[in-house]
Coordinates of C-alpha atoms in Angstrom, one line a residue:
V1 CA -34.6 -2.4 -32.6
V2 CA -34.4 -2.9 -36.3
Q3 CA -33.2 -5.8 -38.4
F4 CA -31.8 -3.6 -41.2
D5 CA -28.1 -2.9 -41.6
K6 CA -26.6 0.5 -40.8
D7 CA -26.6 1.8 -44.4
F8 CA -30.2 0.8 -45.1
S9 CA -31.3 2.2 -41.8
E10 CA -29.7 5.6 -42.6
K11 CA -31.3 5.6 -46.1
I12 CA -34.8 5.4 -44.5
G13 CA -34.0 8.3 -42.3
L14 CA -33.0 6.7 -39.0
V15 CA -30.2 8.2 -37.0
K16 CA -27.4 6.1 -35.6
F17 CA -26.1 6.8 -32.1
D18 CA -23.0 5.2 -30.5
F19 CA -23.2 5.0 -26.7
L20 CA -19.7 4.3 -25.2
G21 CA -19.4 2.8 -21.7
L22 CA -16.2 4.5 -20.4
K23 CA -14.6 3.1 -17.3
T24 CA -12.9 6.5 -16.9
L25 CA -16.2 8.1 -16.0
T26 CA -16.4 5.7 -13.0
V27 CA -12.8 6.6 -12.1
I28 CA -13.6 10.3 -12.1
Q29 CA -16.8 9.8 -10.0
N30 CA -15.0 7.6 -7.5
A31 CA -12.2 10.2 -7.1
V32 CA -14.8 12.9 -6.7
N33 CA -16.6 10.9 -4.0
L34 CA -13.3 10.5 -2.0
I35 CA -12.5 14.2 -2.4
R36 CA -16.0 15.1 -1.1
R37 CA -15.5 12.7 1.8
D38 CA -12.1 14.1 2.9
I39 CA -11.6 17.7 1.5
N40 CA -14.6 19.5 0.1
P41 CA -18.1 18.1 0.3
N42 CA -19.2 20.5 -2.5
F43 CA -16.4 19.6 -5.0
D44 CA -17.8 19.4 -8.6
I45 CA -15.7 18.1 -11.5
D46 CA -17.9 20.1 -13.9
D47 CA -16.9 23.4 -12.1
I48 CA -13.1 23.1 -12.4
D49 CA -11.0 25.8 -14.2
M50 CA -10.6 24.5 -17.8
E51 CA -7.6 26.9 -18.4
D52 CA -5.4 25.8 -15.6
R53 CA -1.7 26.3 -16.5
K54 CA -0.5 23.5 -14.1
V55 CA -2.8 21.0 -15.8
F56 CA -1.4 21.8 -19.2
D57 CA 2.1 21.6 -17.8
L58 CA 1.4 18.1 -16.6
I59 CA 0.1 17.0 -20.0
S60 CA 3.0 18.8 -21.8
S61 CA 5.5 16.9 -19.7
G62 CA 4.2 13.6 -20.8
N63 CA 3.3 12.6 -17.2
T64 CA 0.0 11.2 -18.5
S65 CA -0.1 7.6 -17.3
G66 CA -3.8 7.1 -16.3
V67 CA -4.9 10.2 -18.1
F68 CA -7.7 9.3 -20.5
Q69 CA -6.6 8.7 -24.1
L70 CA -3.1 10.3 -23.4
E71 CA -1.3 7.4 -21.8
S72 CA 0.3 5.4 -24.6
S73 CA 4.0 6.0 -25.3
G74 CA 3.1 7.6 -28.7
M75 CA 0.6 9.9 -27.1
K76 CA 3.0 11.0 -24.4
E77 CA 5.5 11.9 -27.1
L78 CA 2.9 13.8 -29.1
C79 CA 1.9 15.7 -25.9
K80 CA 5.5 16.7 -25.4
R81 CA 5.9 17.9 -29.0
I82 CA 2.6 19.8 -29.1
K83 CA 2.7 21.1 -25.5
P84 CA -1.0 21.9 -25.4
D85 CA -2.1 25.1 -23.6
T86 CA -5.8 25.1 -24.5
I87 CA -8.6 22.5 -24.5
D88 CA -8.6 23.0 -28.3
D89 CA -5.0 21.7 -28.5
I90 CA -6.0 18.5 -26.5
T91 CA -9.0 18.1 -28.8
A92 CA -6.6 18.3 -31.8
I93 CA -4.2 15.8 -30.2
N94 CA -7.1 13.3 -29.9
A95 CA -7.9 13.8 -33.6
L96 CA -4.3 13.8 -34.9
Y97 CA -3.1 10.7 -33.1
R98 CA -4.0 8.2 -35.8
P99 CA -2.0 6.5 -38.5
G100 CA -3.3 8.7 -41.3
P101 CA -2.4 12.2 -39.9
L102 CA 0.8 10.9 -38.3
G103 CA 2.0 9.5 -41.7
S104 CA 0.8 12.4 -43.8
G105 CA 2.9 15.2 -42.2
M106 CA -0.1 16.9 -40.8
V107 CA 1.2 16.5 -37.3
D108 CA 4.6 17.9 -38.1
D109 CA 2.9 21.0 -39.7
F110 CA 0.6 21.4 -36.7
V111 CA 3.6 21.3 -34.3
E112 CA 5.8 23.7 -36.4
I113 CA 3.0 26.3 -36.8
K114 CA 1.9 26.1 -33.2
H115 CA 5.4 26.8 -32.0
G116 CA 5.9 29.7 -34.5
R117 CA 8.5 27.9 -36.6
K118 CA 6.2 28.0 -39.6
Q119 CA 3.5 30.5 -40.7
T120 CA -0.2 29.8 -40.6
Q121 CA -1.7 29.9 -44.2
Y122 CA -5.3 30.2 -45.3
A123 CA -6.5 29.5 -48.8
F124 CA -8.9 32.5 -48.3
P125 CA -8.9 35.0 -45.4
E126 CA -12.6 34.2 -44.8
L127 CA -11.6 30.7 -43.6
E128 CA -9.6 32.0 -40.6
P129 CA -12.6 31.7 -38.1
V130 CA -13.0 28.0 -39.1
L131 CA -9.3 27.0 -39.1
K132 CA -7.7 29.3 -36.5
D133 CA -8.0 26.8 -33.6
T134 CA -6.0 24.2 -35.6
Y135 CA -3.4 26.6 -37.0
G136 CA -4.8 26.6 -40.5
I137 CA -4.8 22.8 -40.8
I138 CA -8.0 20.9 -41.7
V139 CA -8.3 18.4 -38.8
Y140 CA -12.1 17.9 -38.3
Q141 CA -15.0 16.8 -40.5
E142 CA -16.9 19.9 -39.3
Q143 CA -14.2 22.1 -40.8
V144 CA -14.7 20.5 -44.2
M145 CA -18.4 21.2 -43.9
N146 CA -18.0 24.8 -42.8
I147 CA -15.5 25.5 -45.6
A148 CA -18.0 24.2 -48.1
R149 CA -20.7 26.5 -46.6
I150 CA -18.4 29.6 -46.7
V151 CA -16.8 29.1 -50.1
A152 CA -19.5 27.4 -52.1
S153 CA -22.7 28.3 -50.1
Y154 CA -23.5 24.6 -49.3
S155 CA -26.5 24.0 -47.1
L156 CA -26.0 22.1 -43.9
G157 CA -27.5 19.0 -45.5
Q158 CA -25.3 19.3 -48.6
A159 CA -22.2 19.8 -46.5
D160 CA -22.9 16.6 -44.7
M161 CA -23.3 14.7 -48.0
L162 CA -19.9 16.2 -49.0
R163 CA -18.4 15.0 -45.8
R164 CA -19.7 11.5 -46.3
A165 CA -18.6 11.3 -49.9
M166 CA -15.0 12.4 -48.9
G167 CA -14.9 10.1 -45.9
K168 CA -16.1 7.1 -48.0
K169 CA -13.8 8.1 -51.0
K170 CA -16.5 7.5 -53.7
P171 CA -14.8 8.9 -56.9
E172 CA -18.0 9.6 -58.9
E173 CA -19.6 11.5 -56.0
M174 CA -16.3 13.4 -55.3
E175 CA -16.1 14.6 -58.9
K176 CA -19.7 15.7 -58.8
H177 CA -19.1 17.6 -55.6
K178 CA -15.9 19.2 -57.0
S179 CA -18.0 20.8 -59.9
I180 CA -20.7 22.0 -57.5
F181 CA -18.0 23.4 -55.1
C182 CA -16.1 25.3 -57.8
E183 CA -19.3 26.7 -59.3
G184 CA -20.4 27.9 -55.9
A185 CA -17.0 29.4 -55.3
N186 CA -17.2 31.3 -58.6
K187 CA -20.7 32.6 -57.7
N188 CA -19.2 33.9 -54.4
N189 CA -16.3 35.6 -56.2
F190 CA -13.6 33.3 -55.0
D191 CA -10.7 32.4 -57.3
V192 CA -11.8 29.2 -59.0
Q193 CA -8.3 27.7 -59.4
K194 CA -7.6 28.3 -55.7
A195 CA -11.0 26.9 -54.9
A196 CA -10.2 23.7 -56.9
D197 CA -6.9 23.4 -55.1
L198 CA -8.6 23.9 -51.8
Y199 CA -11.2 21.2 -52.7
D200 CA -8.3 18.7 -53.4
L201 CA -6.7 19.6 -50.1
M202 CA -10.0 19.1 -48.3
A203 CA -10.4 15.7 -50.0
K204 CA -6.9 14.7 -48.9
F205 CA -7.5 15.7 -45.3
A206 CA -11.0 14.3 -45.2
E207 CA -9.5 10.8 -45.5
Y208 CA -8.2 11.5 -42.0
G209 CA -11.0 13.8 -40.9
F210 CA -12.2 13.2 -37.3
N211 CA -15.5 14.1 -35.8
K212 CA -14.8 17.2 -33.6
S213 CA -17.7 16.7 -31.2
H214 CA -16.3 13.3 -30.4
A215 CA -12.8 14.7 -30.0
V216 CA -14.0 17.5 -27.7
A217 CA -15.9 15.1 -25.4
Y218 CA -12.7 13.0 -25.1
A219 CA -10.6 16.1 -24.6
V220 CA -12.8 17.2 -21.7
I221 CA -12.5 13.8 -20.0
A222 CA -8.7 13.8 -20.6
Y223 CA -8.5 17.3 -19.0
Q224 CA -10.6 16.3 -16.0
T225 CA -8.4 13.2 -15.3
A226 CA -5.3 15.4 -15.8
F227 CA -6.7 17.9 -13.3
L228 CA -7.3 15.2 -10.7
K229 CA -3.8 13.9 -11.2
T230 CA -2.4 17.4 -10.8
Y231 CA -4.3 18.6 -7.7
F232 CA -5.6 15.4 -6.0
P233 CA -3.1 12.8 -7.0
A234 CA -3.7 10.4 -4.1
Y235 CA -7.5 10.5 -4.8
F236 CA -6.9 10.1 -8.6
F237 CA -4.6 7.1 -8.2
S238 CA -6.8 5.5 -5.6
A239 CA -9.8 5.6 -7.9
L240 CA -7.7 4.5 -10.9
L241 CA -6.2 1.5 -9.1
G242 CA -9.7 0.6 -7.8
S243 CA -10.9 0.4 -11.4
E244 CA -8.2 -2.2 -12.3
M245 CA -8.4 -4.5 -9.3
D246 CA -8.7 -7.6 -11.5
N247 CA -5.8 -6.5 -13.8
T248 CA -2.5 -7.0 -11.9
D249 CA -0.4 -5.9 -15.0
K250 CA -2.2 -2.5 -15.1
I251 CA -2.1 -2.1 -11.3
T252 CA 1.7 -2.8 -11.3
G253 CA 2.3 0.0 -13.9
Y254 CA 0.0 2.5 -12.1
I255 CA 1.6 1.8 -8.7
Q256 CA 5.0 2.5 -10.2
D257 CA 3.7 5.7 -11.7
A258 CA 2.0 6.6 -8.3
K259 CA 5.3 6.1 -6.5
E260 CA 7.1 8.3 -9.1
N261 CA 4.5 11.0 -8.4
G262 CA 5.2 10.9 -4.6
M263 CA 2.5 8.5 -3.4
E264 CA 3.2 5.8 -0.8
I265 CA 1.4 2.5 -1.5
L266 CA 0.6 0.6 1.7
P267 CA -0.6 -3.1 2.0
P268 CA -4.1 -3.9 3.2
D269 CA -4.9 -3.1 6.9
I270 CA -7.8 -4.2 9.0
N271 CA -8.4 -0.7 10.4
E272 CA -7.8 1.4 7.3
S273 CA -8.7 -0.6 4.3
L274 CA -12.1 -0.6 2.5
W275 CA -13.1 -3.0 -0.3
S276 CA -11.3 -0.8 -2.9
F277 CA -8.3 1.5 -2.4
N278 CA -8.5 4.1 0.3
V279 CA -6.7 7.5 0.7
L280 CA -4.9 8.3 3.9
P281 CA -3.3 11.6 5.0
G282 CA 0.1 12.4 3.6
N283 CA -0.3 11.1 0.0
K284 CA -0.7 7.5 1.2
I285 CA -2.9 5.0 -0.6
R286 CA -4.0 1.9 1.3
F287 CA -4.7 -1.3 -0.7
G288 CA -8.3 -2.5 -0.5
M289 CA -9.1 -5.9 1.2
G290 CA -11.0 -6.7 -2.0
A291 CA -7.7 -7.1 -3.8
V292 CA -6.7 -10.1 -1.6
K293 CA -7.4 -13.6 -2.9
N294 CA -10.0 -15.6 -0.9
V295 CA -11.4 -12.4 0.7
G296 CA -15.0 -11.9 -0.6
E297 CA -17.1 -8.8 -0.6
G298 CA -19.4 -10.1 2.2
A299 CA -16.4 -10.6 4.6
V300 CA -15.1 -7.1 3.9
E301 CA -18.6 -5.5 4.4
A302 CA -18.8 -7.3 7.7
V303 CA -15.4 -6.1 8.9
V304 CA -16.0 -2.4 7.7
R305 CA -19.5 -2.3 9.1
E306 CA -18.4 -3.4 12.6
R307 CA -15.4 -1.1 12.5
E308 CA -17.5 2.0 11.5
G309 CA -20.2 1.1 14.1
H310 CA -18.0 0.3 17.1
G311 CA -14.5 1.6 16.5
I312 CA -11.2 0.2 15.3
Y313 CA -10.0 -3.3 16.1
A314 CA -7.5 -3.7 19.0
G315 CA -6.0 -6.7 17.4
F316 CA -6.5 -10.0 15.8
V317 CA -8.5 -11.6 18.7
N318 CA -10.6 -8.5 19.0
L319 CA -11.6 -8.8 15.3
C320 CA -12.3 -12.5 15.6
E321 CA -14.6 -11.8 18.6
R322 CA -16.5 -8.9 17.1
V323 CA -17.1 -10.0 13.5
D324 CA -19.5 -12.9 13.0
Q325 CA -17.6 -16.0 12.2
S326 CA -20.1 -17.0 9.5
S327 CA -18.9 -13.8 7.6
I328 CA -15.2 -14.2 8.1
N329 CA -13.9 -17.8 7.9
K330 CA -10.4 -19.2 8.6
R331 CA -9.4 -19.0 4.9
V332 CA -10.2 -15.2 4.8
L333 CA -8.3 -14.6 8.1
E334 CA -5.3 -16.6 6.9
S335 CA -5.1 -14.6 3.7
L336 CA -5.4 -11.3 5.6
I337 CA -2.6 -12.3 8.0
K338 CA -0.3 -13.4 5.2
V339 CA -0.6 -10.0 3.5
G340 CA 0.1 -8.1 6.7
A341 CA -3.4 -6.7 7.4
F342 CA -2.9 -7.1 11.2
D343 CA 0.7 -5.8 11.3
Q344 CA -0.3 -2.3 12.6
S345 CA -2.8 -3.4 15.2
E346 CA -1.2 -6.6 16.6
K347 CA 2.0 -7.0 18.6
F348 CA 2.4 -10.7 17.5
N349 CA 4.0 -11.4 14.1
R350 CA 2.4 -13.0 11.0
K351 CA 3.9 -16.5 11.6
T352 CA 2.7 -16.5 15.3
L353 CA -0.9 -15.5 14.2
L354 CA -1.0 -18.2 11.6
E355 CA 0.3 -20.9 13.9
N356 CA -2.3 -20.0 16.6
L357 CA -5.1 -19.4 14.2
E358 CA -7.1 -22.5 15.0
M359 CA -6.9 -21.9 18.7
I360 CA -7.9 -18.2 18.5
T361 CA -10.9 -18.8 16.1
S362 CA -12.2 -21.6 18.3
Y363 CA -11.9 -19.3 21.4
A364 CA -13.7 -16.5 19.5
Q365 CA -16.5 -18.8 18.2
K366 CA -17.1 -20.0 21.8
N367 CA -17.1 -16.5 23.1
Q368 CA -19.7 -15.4 20.4
K369 CA -22.0 -18.3 21.2
E370 CA -21.8 -17.5 24.9
K371 CA -22.7 -13.9 24.3
A372 CA -25.5 -14.9 22.0
S373 CA -27.0 -17.2 24.7
G374 CA -26.6 -14.4 27.4
Q375 CA -23.7 -16.1 29.3
V376 CA -21.1 -13.8 30.8
S377 CA -17.7 -14.8 32.0
L378 CA -16.2 -14.1 35.4
F379 CA -13.6 -11.8 33.8
D380 CA -16.3 -9.6 32.2
F381 CA -17.4 -8.6 35.8
G382 CA -13.8 -7.9 36.8
G383 CA -13.4 -5.4 34.0
A384 CA -10.5 -7.3 32.4
A385 CA -9.8 -6.5 28.7
V386 CA -11.7 -8.7 26.4
G387 CA -10.3 -9.5 22.9
T388 CA -6.6 -9.4 23.6
M389 CA -3.9 -12.1 23.4
D390 CA -3.3 -11.8 27.1
T391 CA -6.3 -14.0 27.9
L392 CA -5.0 -16.8 25.7
D393 CA -2.0 -19.2 25.8
V394 CA -0.3 -18.1 22.6
K395 CA 2.8 -19.9 21.5
E396 CA 5.2 -17.4 19.8
F397 CA 7.3 -18.2 16.6
P398 CA 10.0 -16.2 14.8
D399 CA 8.4 -14.3 11.9
F400 CA 8.7 -15.1 8.2
E401 CA 11.7 -13.8 6.4
E402 CA 11.2 -10.7 4.1
K403 CA 11.5 -13.0 1.0
E404 CA 8.6 -15.2 2.3
K405 CA 6.5 -12.1 3.2
L406 CA 6.9 -10.7 -0.3
S407 CA 6.2 -14.2 -1.8
Y408 CA 2.8 -14.3 0.1
E409 CA 1.9 -10.8 -1.1
A410 CA 2.7 -11.8 -4.7
E411 CA 0.6 -15.0 -4.4
L412 CA -2.4 -13.4 -2.7
I413 CA -2.5 -9.9 -4.2
G414 CA -0.8 -10.7 -7.5
I415 CA 1.9 -8.1 -7.0
Y416 CA 4.5 -7.1 -4.4
V417 CA 3.2 -4.2 -2.2
S418 CA 5.4 -3.6 0.8
G419 CA 8.7 -4.1 -1.1
H420 CA 10.1 -5.7 -4.3
P421 CA 13.0 -8.0 -4.8
L422 CA 14.1 -5.7 -7.7
N423 CA 14.0 -2.4 -5.7
R424 CA 17.8 -2.4 -5.2
Y425 CA 18.3 -2.9 -9.0
Q426 CA 15.9 -0.2 -10.1
A427 CA 18.6 2.4 -11.2
I428 CA 20.6 -0.2 -13.1
M429 CA 17.5 -1.6 -14.8
K430 CA 16.5 1.9 -16.0
Q431 CA 20.0 2.3 -17.6
V432 CA 20.0 -1.2 -19.1
A433 CA 16.5 -1.8 -20.4
S434 CA 15.3 -0.2 -23.6
A435 CA 11.7 -0.3 -22.3
Q436 CA 9.8 -1.1 -19.1
I437 CA 7.4 -4.0 -19.4
C438 CA 4.4 -1.9 -18.9
E439 CA 5.3 0.1 -22.0
V440 CA 5.4 -3.0 -24.3
E441 CA 1.7 -3.0 -24.9
S442 CA 1.7 0.6 -26.1
L443 CA 4.6 0.2 -28.6
E444 CA 3.3 1.1 -32.0
G445 CA 3.6 -0.6 -35.4
Q446 CA 3.0 -4.0 -36.9
D447 CA 6.6 -5.1 -37.3
K448 CA 9.1 -6.8 -35.0
R449 CA 10.8 -4.5 -32.5
E450 CA 14.2 -5.3 -31.0
V451 CA 14.2 -4.6 -27.2
V452 CA 16.2 -5.2 -24.1
L453 CA 14.1 -6.1 -21.1
A454 CA 15.3 -6.7 -17.5
G455 CA 13.8 -8.3 -14.4
L456 CA 13.2 -11.6 -12.6
I457 CA 11.9 -14.8 -14.2
I458 CA 9.0 -15.7 -11.9
E459 CA 7.4 -18.6 -13.7
Q460 CA 8.7 -21.2 -16.2
K461 CA 7.0 -24.0 -18.0
A462 CA 9.4 -26.3 -20.0
L463 CA 8.0 -28.5 -22.8
L464 CA 9.3 -30.7 -25.7
T465 CA 8.8 -29.7 -29.3
K466 CA 7.7 -32.2 -32.0
K467 CA 11.4 -32.8 -32.8
G468 CA 12.0 -33.6 -29.1
D469 CA 13.9 -30.4 -28.3
K470 CA 13.4 -28.6 -25.0
M471 CA 12.0 -25.0 -24.9
C472 CA 10.0 -23.0 -22.4
F473 CA 7.4 -20.4 -21.7
A474 CA 8.6 -18.1 -19.0
K475 CA 7.2 -15.0 -17.2
L476 CA 9.6 -12.0 -17.0
Q477 CA 8.7 -9.4 -14.3
D478 CA 10.1 -6.0 -13.7
L479 CA 8.8 -3.2 -11.3
T480 CA 6.1 -2.2 -13.7
G481 CA 4.6 -5.5 -14.9
K482 CA 5.2 -8.9 -16.4
I483 CA 5.4 -10.4 -19.9
E484 CA 5.4 -13.9 -21.4
A485 CA 8.8 -14.8 -22.8
V486 CA 8.8 -17.6 -25.5
V487 CA 12.3 -19.2 -25.3
F488 CA 13.0 -21.4 -28.3
P489 CA 15.1 -24.6 -28.1
K490 CA 18.5 -23.1 -29.2
V491 CA 18.2 -20.2 -26.7
Y492 CA 16.9 -22.5 -24.0
E493 CA 19.8 -24.9 -24.4
E494 CA 22.4 -22.1 -24.2
F495 CA 20.9 -20.2 -21.3
Q496 CA 19.0 -22.9 -19.3
E497 CA 21.0 -22.3 -16.2
L498 CA 20.3 -18.6 -16.0
L499 CA 16.6 -19.1 -16.8
N500 CA 16.4 -21.5 -13.9
S501 CA 18.2 -19.2 -11.4
D502 CA 16.5 -16.6 -9.2
E503 CA 18.9 -13.9 -10.1
P504 CA 17.8 -10.7 -12.0
V505 CA 18.5 -11.0 -15.7
A506 CA 18.7 -8.8 -18.8
M507 CA 17.3 -10.3 -22.0
T508 CA 17.8 -9.2 -25.6
G509 CA 15.2 -10.2 -28.2
Y510 CA 12.2 -8.9 -30.1
I511 CA 8.5 -8.2 -29.6
N512 CA 6.1 -9.0 -32.4
L513 CA 4.0 -5.8 -32.5
A514 CA 1.2 -7.5 -34.6
E515 CA 0.4 -9.8 -31.7
T516 CA -2.1 -9.2 -28.9
P517 CA -1.3 -9.6 -26.1
R518 CA 2.4 -9.0 -26.8
K519 CA 5.0 -11.7 -26.2
F520 CA 8.8 -11.4 -25.9
F521 CA 11.1 -13.7 -27.9
P522 CA 14.5 -13.5 -26.3
N523 CA 17.7 -14.5 -28.2
K524 CA 20.2 -13.9 -25.4
V525 CA 20.1 -14.0 -21.6
F526 CA 22.6 -12.3 -19.2
K527 CA 23.0 -11.8 -15.5
L528 CA 21.8 -8.3 -15.0
Q529 CA 25.0 -7.3 -13.1
E530 CA 27.3 -8.5 -15.8
Y531 CA 25.3 -7.0 -18.7
A532 CA 25.2 -3.7 -16.8
E533 CA 29.0 -3.7 -16.4
Q534 CA 29.4 -4.4 -20.2
K535 CA 26.7 -2.0 -21.5
I536 CA 26.4 1.0 -19.2
Q537 CA 28.6 3.7 -20.7
A538 CA 27.7 6.4 -18.3
L539 CA 25.8 6.9 -15.0
K540 CA 23.4 9.8 -14.7
I541 CA 22.4 11.2 -11.3
V542 CA 19.4 13.5 -11.6
L543 CA 19.0 16.0 -8.8
N544 CA 16.7 18.9 -8.0
P545 CA 18.5 22.1 -6.9
E546 CA 17.1 21.7 -3.3
D547 CA 19.0 18.3 -3.1
L548 CA 22.4 20.1 -3.5
S549 CA 23.1 20.5 0.2
D550 CA 26.6 20.0 1.6
K551 CA 25.5 17.0 3.5
N552 CA 23.9 15.3 0.4
L553 CA 26.9 16.1 -1.8
E554 CA 29.4 14.6 0.8
L555 CA 27.2 11.5 1.1
M556 CA 27.2 11.1 -2.7
R557 CA 30.9 11.7 -2.9
K558 CA 31.6 8.9 -0.4
T559 CA 29.2 6.5 -2.2
L560 CA 30.8 7.1 -5.6
L561 CA 34.3 6.7 -4.2
G562 CA 33.2 3.4 -2.5
H563 CA 32.3 1.9 -6.0
R564 CA 35.2 2.9 -8.2
G565 CA 35.3 1.6 -11.8
Q566 CA 35.5 2.7 -15.4
V567 CA 32.0 4.2 -16.0
P568 CA 31.9 8.0 -16.0
V569 CA 29.4 9.9 -13.9
Y570 CA 27.3 12.9 -14.8
I571 CA 25.1 15.0 -12.5
I572 CA 21.9 16.4 -14.1
V573 CA 20.5 19.3 -12.2
D574 CA 16.8 19.5 -13.2
H575 CA 15.2 22.9 -12.6
H576 CA 11.8 24.1 -14.0
E577 CA 13.7 26.7 -16.1
G578 CA 16.1 24.1 -17.7
K579 CA 18.6 21.3 -17.1
A580 CA 22.4 21.5 -16.4
R581 CA 24.7 18.6 -17.1
I582 CA 27.8 18.4 -15.0
P583 CA 30.5 15.7 -15.8
L584 CA 32.4 14.5 -12.8
G585 CA 36.2 13.8 -13.0
P586 CA 37.7 10.4 -13.8
E587 CA 38.4 9.9 -10.0
Y588 CA 34.6 9.5 -9.6
S589 CA 34.1 6.9 -12.3
V590 CA 32.2 3.8 -10.9
M591 CA 31.4 0.2 -11.3
P592 CA 27.6 0.0 -11.9
Q593 CA 26.4 -2.3 -9.2
A594 CA 23.1 -2.8 -7.3
K595 CA 24.8 -1.7 -4.0
L596 CA 25.7 1.6 -5.7
A597 CA 22.1 2.0 -7.0
A598 CA 20.7 1.4 -3.5
G599 CA 23.2 3.9 -2.0

């Protein structure tokens, strides 16, 4: 430990190291542990094929949510443009995705040359080994150093001093080095004018120069996460979700992505859940009990330990009898019942279990005390089943309605798991909204961005301004996350009724990109259905070729004819070799409604 600043420490010969604690390394290790548990005990992430075509295809498609460093909307677009097919390309993407290179035209040149629309050019043929991987463009600081060594015979130490001078833009040092560079080029029989031009080019690119060793390390981790997402998606998503258990906004976005990648997300279950997320056969991911409010690590450990030692639980009473009541209290049990953790093992519904909770836990406690003191009941000798509802006087109640169940899930897990009030509106929201809420944080820039967001208003807090006008802070939620909406007095007065309803809405307004976290400032609020009818100009139905069976086409025909309107319909047939767009006739034009989206 030293008390000198960085610059002085470097002057006296000390080396500065940055140690980064990356959550992604834990995600990778947790995914590997699950793969070793279920598939291959010898699986090693360091032994994977680093030239796998399918992995590069996944990255090139922009399906990179959860993939290290490549998951922002801007990165996804860059991946689609560059279409990387080597680890070198991913390394370059990491280095190029910064304001300098994006604004300088470097990225455009890189894309054009990579895809053969522009020719690679080298100031001197001798520089090809240094610049070949980046298509002749100076991207890394190490390239600047190697060019100086080849053209002007710089030593490694001198080359590093040049890199520093360029990076820190010190004019006197830059001029001094330009003379040394041109003299060295002349001695090595390089064209001096060309060398001077090359030096100016290096100086320009050095402003944006990135450390290649850093970019390579990041590229390897990016590739490893993309590999896991490609070949072990359930294990990847399980580990990824587990790393964000305290961040419901991120979990919501990742769950949506997992579903779009063919995963089924299941609520917590007393016989299948662990503390964190668990993988089940058939691309199913089971929520961890640790995600449920009021359920502590000690309670989960006790439940899992007993289950692994003596088999699965036959039901609610069975669990209450077997797990020490000091480890799993009534509050824990109540939360687990409300999120459906006993739905699979118990014949009685959630409402019945809650209403009988006091009686059942008292029975279980008494039973545990008797066993501890060596007492045995008459029924134990008779071989009757212990730990079932049959031995108790249970009063049955009609179950909660679906809306109540979802409300409990949202309250105790922070998100909807087994369903979502907006599921039936999903297709319409995709057509109407300019962005999903999970994408708002990754929008780029420092200005205000006009957006259309759609969803449900789930919270609202009204207040008075200093002038005495009413305004409110509201939370808008879609299927991917939630955002705070600041509704100023004029907008609040005009749309108060809609803001207070429980109907899905569409809101137009702006995001201030300079703010963190981002907030939404709406200027108009509409009923989602009415906005859709006004704004949707066409309905696109995307199908895979295997979906085009006679049965499916007939079902689609009937559904479309059952919702006639003025909006034209197009079928997009999406095949790996390309897409075909087929317009349907005016007789199939529709009214865009939630029922149609659900159909």
